[in-house]
CSV table of C-alpha atoms in Angstrom, one decimal:
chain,number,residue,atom,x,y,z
Y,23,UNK,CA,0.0,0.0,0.0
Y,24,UNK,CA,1.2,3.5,-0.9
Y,25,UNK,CA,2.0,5.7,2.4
Y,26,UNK,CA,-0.7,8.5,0.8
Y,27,UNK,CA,-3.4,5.6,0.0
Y,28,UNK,CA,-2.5,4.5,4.2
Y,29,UNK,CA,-2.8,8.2,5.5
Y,30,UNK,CA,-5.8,8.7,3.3
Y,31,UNK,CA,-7.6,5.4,5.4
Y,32,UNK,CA,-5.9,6.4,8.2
Y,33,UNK,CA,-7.7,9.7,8.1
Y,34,UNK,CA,-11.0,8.2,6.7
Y,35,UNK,CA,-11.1,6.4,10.5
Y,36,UNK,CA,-9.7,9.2,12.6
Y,37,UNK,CA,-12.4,11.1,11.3
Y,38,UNK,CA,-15.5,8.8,11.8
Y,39,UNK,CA,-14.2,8.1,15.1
Y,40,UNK,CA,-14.3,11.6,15.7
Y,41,UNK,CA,-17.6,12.4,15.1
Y,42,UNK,CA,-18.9,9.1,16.6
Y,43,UNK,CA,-16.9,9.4,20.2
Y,44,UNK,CA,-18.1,13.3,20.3
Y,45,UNK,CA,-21.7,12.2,21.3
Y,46,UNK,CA,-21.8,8.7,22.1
Y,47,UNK,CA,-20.4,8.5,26.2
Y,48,UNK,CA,-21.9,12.0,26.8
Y,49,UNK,CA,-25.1,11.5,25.4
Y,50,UNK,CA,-26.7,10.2,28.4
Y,51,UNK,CA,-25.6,13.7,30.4
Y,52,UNK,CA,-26.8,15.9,27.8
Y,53,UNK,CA,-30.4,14.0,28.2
Y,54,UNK,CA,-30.3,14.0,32.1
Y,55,UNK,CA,-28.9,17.4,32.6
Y,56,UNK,CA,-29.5,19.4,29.9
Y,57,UNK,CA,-32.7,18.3,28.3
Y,58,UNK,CA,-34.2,16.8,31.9
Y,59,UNK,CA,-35.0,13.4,30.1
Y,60,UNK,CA,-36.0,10.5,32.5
Y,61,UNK,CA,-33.9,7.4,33.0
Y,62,UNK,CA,-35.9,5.3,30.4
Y,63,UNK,CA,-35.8,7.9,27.8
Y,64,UNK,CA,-31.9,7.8,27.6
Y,65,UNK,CA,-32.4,4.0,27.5
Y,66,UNK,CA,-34.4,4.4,24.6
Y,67,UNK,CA,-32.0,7.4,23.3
Y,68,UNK,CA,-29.3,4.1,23.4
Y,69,UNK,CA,-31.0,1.6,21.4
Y,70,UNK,CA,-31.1,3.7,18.3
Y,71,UNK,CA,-27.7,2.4,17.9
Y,72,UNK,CA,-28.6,-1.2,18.4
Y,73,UNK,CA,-31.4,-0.6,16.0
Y,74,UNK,CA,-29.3,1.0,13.5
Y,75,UNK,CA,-26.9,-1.9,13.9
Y,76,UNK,CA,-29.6,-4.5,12.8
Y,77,UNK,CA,-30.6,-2.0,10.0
Y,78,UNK,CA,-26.8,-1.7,8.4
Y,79,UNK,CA,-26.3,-5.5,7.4
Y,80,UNK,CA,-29.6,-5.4,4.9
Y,81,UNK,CA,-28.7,-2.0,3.9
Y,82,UNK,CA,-25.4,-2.3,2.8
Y,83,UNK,CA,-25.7,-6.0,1.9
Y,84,UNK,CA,-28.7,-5.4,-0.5
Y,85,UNK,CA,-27.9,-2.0,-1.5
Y,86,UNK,CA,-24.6,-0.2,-1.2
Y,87,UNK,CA,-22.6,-3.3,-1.9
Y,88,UNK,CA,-24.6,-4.1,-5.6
Y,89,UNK,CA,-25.3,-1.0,-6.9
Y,90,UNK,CA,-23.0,1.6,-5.4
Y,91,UNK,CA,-19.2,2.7,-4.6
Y,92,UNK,CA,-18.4,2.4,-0.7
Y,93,UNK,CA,-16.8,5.6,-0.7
Y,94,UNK,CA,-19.8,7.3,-2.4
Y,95,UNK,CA,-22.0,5.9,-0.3
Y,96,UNK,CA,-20.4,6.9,2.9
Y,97,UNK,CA,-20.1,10.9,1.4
Y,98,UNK,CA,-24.1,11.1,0.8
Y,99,UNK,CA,-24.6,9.1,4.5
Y,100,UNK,CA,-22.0,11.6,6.4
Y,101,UNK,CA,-23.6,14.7,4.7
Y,102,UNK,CA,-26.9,13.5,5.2
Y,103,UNK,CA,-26.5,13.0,8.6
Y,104,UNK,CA,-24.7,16.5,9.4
Y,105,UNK,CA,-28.6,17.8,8.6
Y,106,UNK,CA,-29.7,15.7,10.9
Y,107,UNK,CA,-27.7,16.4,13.5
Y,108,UNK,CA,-28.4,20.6,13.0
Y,109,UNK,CA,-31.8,19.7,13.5
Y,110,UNK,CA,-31.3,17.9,16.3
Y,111,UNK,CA,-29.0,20.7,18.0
Y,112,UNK,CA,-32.1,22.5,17.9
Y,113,UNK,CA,-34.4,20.4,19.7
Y,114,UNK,CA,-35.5,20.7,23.0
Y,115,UNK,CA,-37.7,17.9,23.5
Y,116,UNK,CA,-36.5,14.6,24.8
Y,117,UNK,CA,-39.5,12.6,23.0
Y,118,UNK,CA,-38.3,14.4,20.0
Y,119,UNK,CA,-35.2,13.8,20.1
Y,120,UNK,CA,-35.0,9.9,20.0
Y,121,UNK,CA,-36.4,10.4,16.7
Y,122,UNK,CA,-33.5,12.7,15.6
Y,123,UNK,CA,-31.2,10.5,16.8
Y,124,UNK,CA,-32.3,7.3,15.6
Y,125,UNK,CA,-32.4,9.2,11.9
Y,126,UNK,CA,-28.7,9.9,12.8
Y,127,UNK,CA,-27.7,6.7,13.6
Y,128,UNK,CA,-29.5,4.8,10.8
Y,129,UNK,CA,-27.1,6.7,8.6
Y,130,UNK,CA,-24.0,6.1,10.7
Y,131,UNK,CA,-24.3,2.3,11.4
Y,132,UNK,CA,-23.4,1.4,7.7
Y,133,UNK,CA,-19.6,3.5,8.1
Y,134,UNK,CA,-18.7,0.8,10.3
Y,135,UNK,CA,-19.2,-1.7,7.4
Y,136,UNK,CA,-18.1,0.4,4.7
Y,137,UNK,CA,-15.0,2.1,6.3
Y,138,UNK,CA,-13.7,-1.9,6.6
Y,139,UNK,CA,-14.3,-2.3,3.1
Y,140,UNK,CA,-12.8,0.4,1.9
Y,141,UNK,CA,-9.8,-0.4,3.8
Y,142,UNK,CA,-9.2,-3.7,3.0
Y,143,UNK,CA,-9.3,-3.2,-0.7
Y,144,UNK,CA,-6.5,-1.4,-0.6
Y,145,UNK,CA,-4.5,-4.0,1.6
Y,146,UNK,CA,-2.5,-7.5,0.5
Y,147,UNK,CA,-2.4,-8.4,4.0
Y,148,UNK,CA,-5.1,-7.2,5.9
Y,149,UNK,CA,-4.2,-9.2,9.2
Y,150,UNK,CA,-1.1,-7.2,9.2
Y,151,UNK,CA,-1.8,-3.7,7.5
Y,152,UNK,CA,-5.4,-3.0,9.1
Y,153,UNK,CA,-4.7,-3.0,13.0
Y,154,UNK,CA,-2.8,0.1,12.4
Y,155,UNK,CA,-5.1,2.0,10.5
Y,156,UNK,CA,-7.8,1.2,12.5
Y,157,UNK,CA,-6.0,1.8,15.6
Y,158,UNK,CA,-6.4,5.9,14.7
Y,159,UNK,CA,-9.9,5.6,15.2
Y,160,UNK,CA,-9.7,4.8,19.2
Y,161,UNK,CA,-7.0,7.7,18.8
Y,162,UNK,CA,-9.7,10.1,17.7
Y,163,UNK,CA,-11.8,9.1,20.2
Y,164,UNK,CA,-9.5,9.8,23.1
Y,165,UNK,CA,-8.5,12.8,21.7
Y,166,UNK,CA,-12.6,14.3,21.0
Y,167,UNK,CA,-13.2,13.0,24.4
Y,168,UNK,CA,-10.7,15.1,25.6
Y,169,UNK,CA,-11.3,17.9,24.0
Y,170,UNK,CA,-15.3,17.7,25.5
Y,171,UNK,CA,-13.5,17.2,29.0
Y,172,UNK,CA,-11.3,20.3,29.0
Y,173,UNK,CA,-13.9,22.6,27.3
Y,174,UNK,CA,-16.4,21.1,29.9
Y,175,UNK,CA,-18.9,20.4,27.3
Y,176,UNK,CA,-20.3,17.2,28.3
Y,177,UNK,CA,-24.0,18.0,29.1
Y,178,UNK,CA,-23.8,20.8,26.6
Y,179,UNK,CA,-25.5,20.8,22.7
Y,180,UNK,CA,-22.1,21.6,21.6
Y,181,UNK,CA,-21.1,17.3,21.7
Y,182,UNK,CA,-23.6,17.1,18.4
Y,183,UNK,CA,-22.2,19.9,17.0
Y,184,UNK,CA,-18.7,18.5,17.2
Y,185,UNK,CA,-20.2,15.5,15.4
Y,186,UNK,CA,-22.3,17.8,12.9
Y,187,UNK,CA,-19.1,19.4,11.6
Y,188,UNK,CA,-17.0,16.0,11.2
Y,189,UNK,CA,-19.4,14.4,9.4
Y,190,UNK,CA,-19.8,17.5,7.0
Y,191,UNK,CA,-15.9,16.9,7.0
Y,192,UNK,CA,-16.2,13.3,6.6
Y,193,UNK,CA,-18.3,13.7,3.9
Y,194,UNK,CA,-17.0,15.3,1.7
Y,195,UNK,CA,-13.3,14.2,2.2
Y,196,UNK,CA,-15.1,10.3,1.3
Y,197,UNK,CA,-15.5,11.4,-2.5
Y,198,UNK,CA,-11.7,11.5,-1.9
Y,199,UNK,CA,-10.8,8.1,-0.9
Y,200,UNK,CA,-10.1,5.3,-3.0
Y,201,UNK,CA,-12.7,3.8,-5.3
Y,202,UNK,CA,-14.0,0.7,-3.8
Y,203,UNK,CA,-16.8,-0.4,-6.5
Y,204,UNK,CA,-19.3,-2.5,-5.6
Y,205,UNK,CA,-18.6,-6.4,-6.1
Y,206,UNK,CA,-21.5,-8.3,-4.2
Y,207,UNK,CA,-23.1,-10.8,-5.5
Y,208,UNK,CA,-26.4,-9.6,-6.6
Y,209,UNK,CA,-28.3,-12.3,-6.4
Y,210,UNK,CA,-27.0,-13.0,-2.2
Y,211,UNK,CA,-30.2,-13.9,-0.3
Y,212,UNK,CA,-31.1,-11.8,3.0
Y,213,UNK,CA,-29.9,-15.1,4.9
Y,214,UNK,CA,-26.3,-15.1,3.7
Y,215,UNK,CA,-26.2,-11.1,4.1
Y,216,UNK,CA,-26.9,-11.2,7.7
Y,217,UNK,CA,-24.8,-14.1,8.5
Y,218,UNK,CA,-27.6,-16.9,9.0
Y,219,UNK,CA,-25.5,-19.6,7.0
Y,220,UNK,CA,-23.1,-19.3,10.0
Y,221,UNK,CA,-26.4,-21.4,12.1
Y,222,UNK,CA,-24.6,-24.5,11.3
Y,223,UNK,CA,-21.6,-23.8,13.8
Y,224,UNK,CA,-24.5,-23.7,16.7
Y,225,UNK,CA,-23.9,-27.8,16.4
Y,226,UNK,CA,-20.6,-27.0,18.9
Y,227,UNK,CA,-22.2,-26.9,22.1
Y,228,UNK,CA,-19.1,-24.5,23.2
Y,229,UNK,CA,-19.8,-22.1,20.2
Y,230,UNK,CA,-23.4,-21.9,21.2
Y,231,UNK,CA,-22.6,-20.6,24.9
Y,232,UNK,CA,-20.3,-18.4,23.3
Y,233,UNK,CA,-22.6,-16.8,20.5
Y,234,UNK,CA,-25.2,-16.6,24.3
Y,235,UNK,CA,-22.9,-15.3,26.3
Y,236,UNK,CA,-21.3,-12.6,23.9
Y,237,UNK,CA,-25.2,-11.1,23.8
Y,238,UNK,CA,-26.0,-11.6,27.3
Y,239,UNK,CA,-22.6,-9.6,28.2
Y,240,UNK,CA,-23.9,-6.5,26.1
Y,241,UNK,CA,-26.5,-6.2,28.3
Y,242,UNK,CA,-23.7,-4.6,31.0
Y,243,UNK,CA,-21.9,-3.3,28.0
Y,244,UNK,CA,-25.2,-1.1,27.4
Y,245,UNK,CA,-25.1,0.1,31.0
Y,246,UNK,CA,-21.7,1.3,30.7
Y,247,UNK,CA,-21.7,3.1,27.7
Y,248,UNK,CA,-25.0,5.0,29.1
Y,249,UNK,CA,-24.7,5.7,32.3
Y,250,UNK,CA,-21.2,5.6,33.1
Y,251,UNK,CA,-20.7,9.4,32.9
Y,252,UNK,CA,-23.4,10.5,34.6
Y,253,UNK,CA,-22.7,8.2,37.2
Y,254,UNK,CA,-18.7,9.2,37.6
Y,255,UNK,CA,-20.3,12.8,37.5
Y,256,UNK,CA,-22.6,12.3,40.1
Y,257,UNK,CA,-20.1,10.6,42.4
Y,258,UNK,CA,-18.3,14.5,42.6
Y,259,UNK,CA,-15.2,13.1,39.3
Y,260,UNK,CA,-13.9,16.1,37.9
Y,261,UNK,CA,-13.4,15.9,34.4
Y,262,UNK,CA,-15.1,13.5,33.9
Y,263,UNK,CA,-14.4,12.6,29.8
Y,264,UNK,CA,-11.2,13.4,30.1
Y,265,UNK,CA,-10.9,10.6,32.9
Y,266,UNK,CA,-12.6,7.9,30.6
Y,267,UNK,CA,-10.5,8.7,28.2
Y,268,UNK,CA,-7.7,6.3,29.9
Y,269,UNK,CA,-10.6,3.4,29.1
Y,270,UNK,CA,-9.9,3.8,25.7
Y,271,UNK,CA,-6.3,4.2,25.9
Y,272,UNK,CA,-6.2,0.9,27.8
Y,273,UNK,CA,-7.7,-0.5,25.1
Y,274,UNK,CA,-5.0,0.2,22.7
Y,275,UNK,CA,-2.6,-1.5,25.5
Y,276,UNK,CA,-4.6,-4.5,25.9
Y,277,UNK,CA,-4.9,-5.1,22.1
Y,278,UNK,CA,-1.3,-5.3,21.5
Y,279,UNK,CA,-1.1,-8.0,24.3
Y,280,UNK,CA,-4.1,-10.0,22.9
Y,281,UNK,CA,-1.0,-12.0,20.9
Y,282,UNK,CA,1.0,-13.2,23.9
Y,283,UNK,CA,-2.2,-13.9,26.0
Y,284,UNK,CA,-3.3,-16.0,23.4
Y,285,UNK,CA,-0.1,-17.9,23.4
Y,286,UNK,CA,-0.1,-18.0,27.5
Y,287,UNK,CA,-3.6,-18.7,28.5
Y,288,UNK,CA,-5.7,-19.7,25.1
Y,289,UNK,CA,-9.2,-18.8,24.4
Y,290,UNK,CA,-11.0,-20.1,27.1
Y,291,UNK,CA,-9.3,-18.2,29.6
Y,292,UNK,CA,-8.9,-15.0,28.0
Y,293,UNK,CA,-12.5,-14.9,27.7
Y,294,UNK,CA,-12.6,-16.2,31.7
Y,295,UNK,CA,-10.5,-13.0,32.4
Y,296,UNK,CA,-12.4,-10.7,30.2
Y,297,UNK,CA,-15.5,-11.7,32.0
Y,298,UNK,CA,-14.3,-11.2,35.8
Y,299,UNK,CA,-12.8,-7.4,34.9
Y,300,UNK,CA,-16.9,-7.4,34.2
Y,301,UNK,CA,-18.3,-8.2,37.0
Y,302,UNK,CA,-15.1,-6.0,39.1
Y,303,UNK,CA,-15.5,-2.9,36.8
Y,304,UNK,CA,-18.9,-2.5,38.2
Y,305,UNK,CA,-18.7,-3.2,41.6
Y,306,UNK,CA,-15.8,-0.3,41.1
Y,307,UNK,CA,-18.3,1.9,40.0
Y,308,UNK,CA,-20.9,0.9,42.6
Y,309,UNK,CA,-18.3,1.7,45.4
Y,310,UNK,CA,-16.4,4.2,44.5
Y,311,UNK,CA,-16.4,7.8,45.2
Y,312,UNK,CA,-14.9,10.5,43.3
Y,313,UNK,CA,-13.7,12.2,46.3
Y,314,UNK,CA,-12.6,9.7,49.1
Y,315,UNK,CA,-11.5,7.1,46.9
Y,316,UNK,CA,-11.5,8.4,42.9
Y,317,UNK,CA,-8.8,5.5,42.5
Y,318,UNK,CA,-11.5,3.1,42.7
Y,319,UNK,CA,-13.2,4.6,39.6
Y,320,UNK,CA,-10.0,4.8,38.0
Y,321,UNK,CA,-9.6,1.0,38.1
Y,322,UNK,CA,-13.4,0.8,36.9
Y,323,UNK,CA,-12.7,3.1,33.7
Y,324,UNK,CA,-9.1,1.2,33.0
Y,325,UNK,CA,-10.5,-2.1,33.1
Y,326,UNK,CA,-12.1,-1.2,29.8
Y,327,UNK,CA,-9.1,-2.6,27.8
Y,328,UNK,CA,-9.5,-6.0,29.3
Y,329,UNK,CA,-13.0,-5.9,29.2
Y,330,UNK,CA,-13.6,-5.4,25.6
Y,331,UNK,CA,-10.4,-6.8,23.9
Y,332,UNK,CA,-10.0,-10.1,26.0
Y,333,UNK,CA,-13.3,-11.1,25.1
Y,334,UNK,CA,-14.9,-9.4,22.3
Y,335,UNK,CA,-11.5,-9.0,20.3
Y,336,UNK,CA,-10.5,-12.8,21.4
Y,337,UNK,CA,-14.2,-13.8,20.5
Y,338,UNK,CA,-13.6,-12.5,16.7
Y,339,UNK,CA,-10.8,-14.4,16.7
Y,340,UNK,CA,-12.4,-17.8,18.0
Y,341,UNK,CA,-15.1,-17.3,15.8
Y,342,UNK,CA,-13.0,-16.9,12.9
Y,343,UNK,CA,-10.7,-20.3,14.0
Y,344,UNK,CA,-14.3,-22.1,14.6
Y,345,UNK,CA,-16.1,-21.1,11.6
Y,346,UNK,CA,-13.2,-21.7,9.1
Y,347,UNK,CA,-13.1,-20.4,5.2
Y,348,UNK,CA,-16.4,-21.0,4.3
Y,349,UNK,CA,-19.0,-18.6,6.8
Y,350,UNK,CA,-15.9,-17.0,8.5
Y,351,UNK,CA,-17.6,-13.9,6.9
Y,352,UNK,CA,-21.1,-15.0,8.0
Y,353,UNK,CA,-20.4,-16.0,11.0
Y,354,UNK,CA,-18.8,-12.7,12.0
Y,355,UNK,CA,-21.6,-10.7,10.8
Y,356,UNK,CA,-24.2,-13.3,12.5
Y,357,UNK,CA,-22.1,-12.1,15.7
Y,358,UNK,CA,-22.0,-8.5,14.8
Y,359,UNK,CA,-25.7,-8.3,14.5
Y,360,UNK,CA,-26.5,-10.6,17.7
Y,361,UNK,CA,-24.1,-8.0,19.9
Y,362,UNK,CA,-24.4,-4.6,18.9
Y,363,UNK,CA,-28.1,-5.1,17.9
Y,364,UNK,CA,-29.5,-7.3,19.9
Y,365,UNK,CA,-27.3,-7.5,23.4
Y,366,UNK,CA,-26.8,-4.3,23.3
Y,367,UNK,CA,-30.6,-3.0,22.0
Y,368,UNK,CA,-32.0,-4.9,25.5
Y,369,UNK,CA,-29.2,-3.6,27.5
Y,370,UNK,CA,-29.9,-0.1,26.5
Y,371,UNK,CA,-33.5,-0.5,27.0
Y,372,UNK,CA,-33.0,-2.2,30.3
Y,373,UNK,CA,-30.5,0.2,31.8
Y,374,UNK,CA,-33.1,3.1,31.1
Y,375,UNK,CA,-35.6,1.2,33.4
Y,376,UNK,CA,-32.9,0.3,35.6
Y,377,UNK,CA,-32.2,4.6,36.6
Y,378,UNK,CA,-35.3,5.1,36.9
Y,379,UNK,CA,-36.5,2.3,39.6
Y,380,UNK,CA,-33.5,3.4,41.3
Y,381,UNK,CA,-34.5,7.4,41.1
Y,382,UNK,CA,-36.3,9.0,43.9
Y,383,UNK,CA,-37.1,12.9,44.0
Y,384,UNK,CA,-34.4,13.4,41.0
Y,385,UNK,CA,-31.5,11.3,42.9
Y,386,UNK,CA,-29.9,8.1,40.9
Y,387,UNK,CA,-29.1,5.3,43.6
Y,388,UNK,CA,-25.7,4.9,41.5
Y,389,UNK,CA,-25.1,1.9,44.2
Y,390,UNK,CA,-28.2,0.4,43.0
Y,391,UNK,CA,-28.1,0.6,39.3
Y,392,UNK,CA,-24.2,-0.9,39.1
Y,393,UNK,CA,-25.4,-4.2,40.8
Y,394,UNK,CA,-27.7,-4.8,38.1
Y,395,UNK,CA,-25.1,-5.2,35.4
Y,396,UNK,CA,-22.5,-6.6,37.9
Y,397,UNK,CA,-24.6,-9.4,38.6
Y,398,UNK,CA,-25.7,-10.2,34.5
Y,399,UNK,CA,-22.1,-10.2,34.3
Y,400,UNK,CA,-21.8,-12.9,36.9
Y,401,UNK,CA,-24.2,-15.3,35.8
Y,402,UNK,CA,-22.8,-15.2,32.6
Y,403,UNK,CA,-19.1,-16.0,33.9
Y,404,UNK,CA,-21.0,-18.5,35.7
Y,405,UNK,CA,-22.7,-20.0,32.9
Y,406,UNK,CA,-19.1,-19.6,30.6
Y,407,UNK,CA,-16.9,-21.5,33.1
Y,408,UNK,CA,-19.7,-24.4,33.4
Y,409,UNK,CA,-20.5,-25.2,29.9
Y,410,UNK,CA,-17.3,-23.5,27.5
Y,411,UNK,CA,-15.3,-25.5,26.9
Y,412,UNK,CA,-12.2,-25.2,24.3
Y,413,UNK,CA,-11.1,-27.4,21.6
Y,414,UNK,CA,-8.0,-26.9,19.4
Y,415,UNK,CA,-9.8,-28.7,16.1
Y,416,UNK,CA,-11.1,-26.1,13.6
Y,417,UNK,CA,-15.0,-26.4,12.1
Y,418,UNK,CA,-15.0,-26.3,8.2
């Protein structure tokens, strides 16, 4: 790949990330604190995502990818949803605003898809060239998340207008990148675009707890993405997005280790781990207090990196070893769907209800709330240790 055609992707990711990371952890403040929304309402704020996430698969499976050019497709979805999101810096309303923000997401979702594919049809090797192109997206997080943290414009309008301005950017800078033409197969059925020919794997007893226990461990994922700010906030944090920040930088950490682990402990384990710095990252947010003991939080917020990579990251790679040449592709987007859109739709939903049981006269029982998605997190680690187990012979 040419250095120009890498900075090009490189930039293509940093700014996606960008926009995306502007809104998504602050969200639930701006509802709370700024528009007054109720617990359920942020909830439902949340599962636009997941619904968008179900949406992107038939989307760019039956459409973008037969009839259009990735990169074209991502320009008119960017612009389109820099409208949006003016419209929705102008809203008031919390009822009105999940409607403005599920219109955003629905055209979001499909640059997760697209940005890969416009990546990887520049790259020979794409084991070897795309970690470090898509490693500048958890860059441009951390760095927007800063930015919101030192500007202190968290619960403020001015997170979507961040994200309004990048995807205008975006946008317009994706009639740039390299042409990535369509080459799907038009006559693919809905089945084998949303990854249902991967069903077959469900025969490994092992795979099946997996495929259970990667949705039932979005459930918590949902509660932290939501309501982890406004929590850290309430519990007296200063700086709050700057702080969570270290979450994703950990993640960066704990990705380049994911190699040796692998050699050291193998899949079952890893996953094990990643399942017990659950269930410990929330009982850190249930206990700790950003006065009297902040490094309690911190330890909450930096297990992130073990969280996500050692079992979502270790869970691609599984299902890739699992699945073998035939639905690896299926199989990841059966798991893409099942997570992000389901787990995390229910999780979203359920975390909503969760505040608002736990509300009385305007004050969040933070306590309260974290047990709910330490426990989930428990039964499932339960449930994995129990009934996973690993074998080293690969499905075709």
């Amino acid at each position: 790949m040419k250095n120009s055609t890498r900075i090009q992707l490189m930039t293509m990711m940093f700014l996606m990330f960008f926009s995306w990371g502007s809104w998504y952890g602050q969200m639930s403040k701006y509802l709370l604190t700024t528009l007054h929304a109720t617990g359920d309402q942020v909830g439902n704020a949340y599962t636009t995502f997941s619904i968008a996430c179900i949406a992107a698969p038939f989307f760019v499976g039956l459409i973008a990818d037969r009839f259009f050019s990735a990169q074209k497709v991502m320009g008119v979805l960017n612009i389109l949803g820099g409208i949006i999101l003016f419209f929705l810096s102008q809203n008031k309303d919390p009822e009105t605003f999940f409607w403005y923000i599920l219109a955003y997401t629905l055209c979001f979702a499909p640059n997760l898809a697209l940005s890969n594919s416009i990546a990887m049809n520049q790259m020979n090797n794409p084991e070897k060239e795309f970690p470090s192109i898509r490693v500048t997206g958890t860059i441009a997080w951390i760095v927007v998340t800063n930015i919101i943290g030192f500007l202190a414009l968290g619960d403020q309008v001015a997170i979507f207008q961040i994200s309004m301005i990048s995807s205008f950017i975006l946008g317009i800078y994706a009639f740039f990148l390299p042409d990535t033409p369509p080459k799907a197969d038009k006559n693919s059925s809905i089945a084998q675009i949303i990854g249902l020919d991967a069903l077959k794997l469900f025969k490994d007893r092992s795979f099946l707890i997996f495929f259970v226990s990667s949705i039932l461990i979005c459930i918590p994922l949902s509660f932290y993405y939501a309501m982890a700010n406004p929590s850290l906030t309430d519990s007296h944090m200063q700086n709050v997005e700057n702080k969570m920040s270290f979450g994703q930088a950990s993640e960066v950490i704990f990705m380049l280790l994911i190699p040796l682990a692998f050699t050291r402990l193998g899949v079952k384990k890893m996953l094990i781990v990643g399942l017990v710095a659950w269930v410990i990252r929330f009982l850190c947010f249930g206990y700790g207090d950003g006065i009297s003991s902040e490094w309690i939080l911190f330890i909450g917020i930096i297990l992130h990196g073990v969280c996500y990579d050692f079992f979502f990251v270790t869970g691609q790679i599984y299902t890739d070893q699992k699945a073998g040449e035939k639905v690896k592709n299926a199989a990841q987007g059966l798991i893409t769907l099942a997570t992000y859109g389901v787990g995390m739709g229910i999780g979203s939903k359920l975390s909503g209800i969760v505040l608002d049981h736990y509300t009385v006269n305007g004050v969040h029982d933070w306590q309260a709330v974290w047990m709910v998605p330490a426990a989930i997190a428990g039964l499932v680690l339960v449930l994995f240790i129990l009934f996973f187990s690993e074998k080293k012979e690969i499905a075709n």
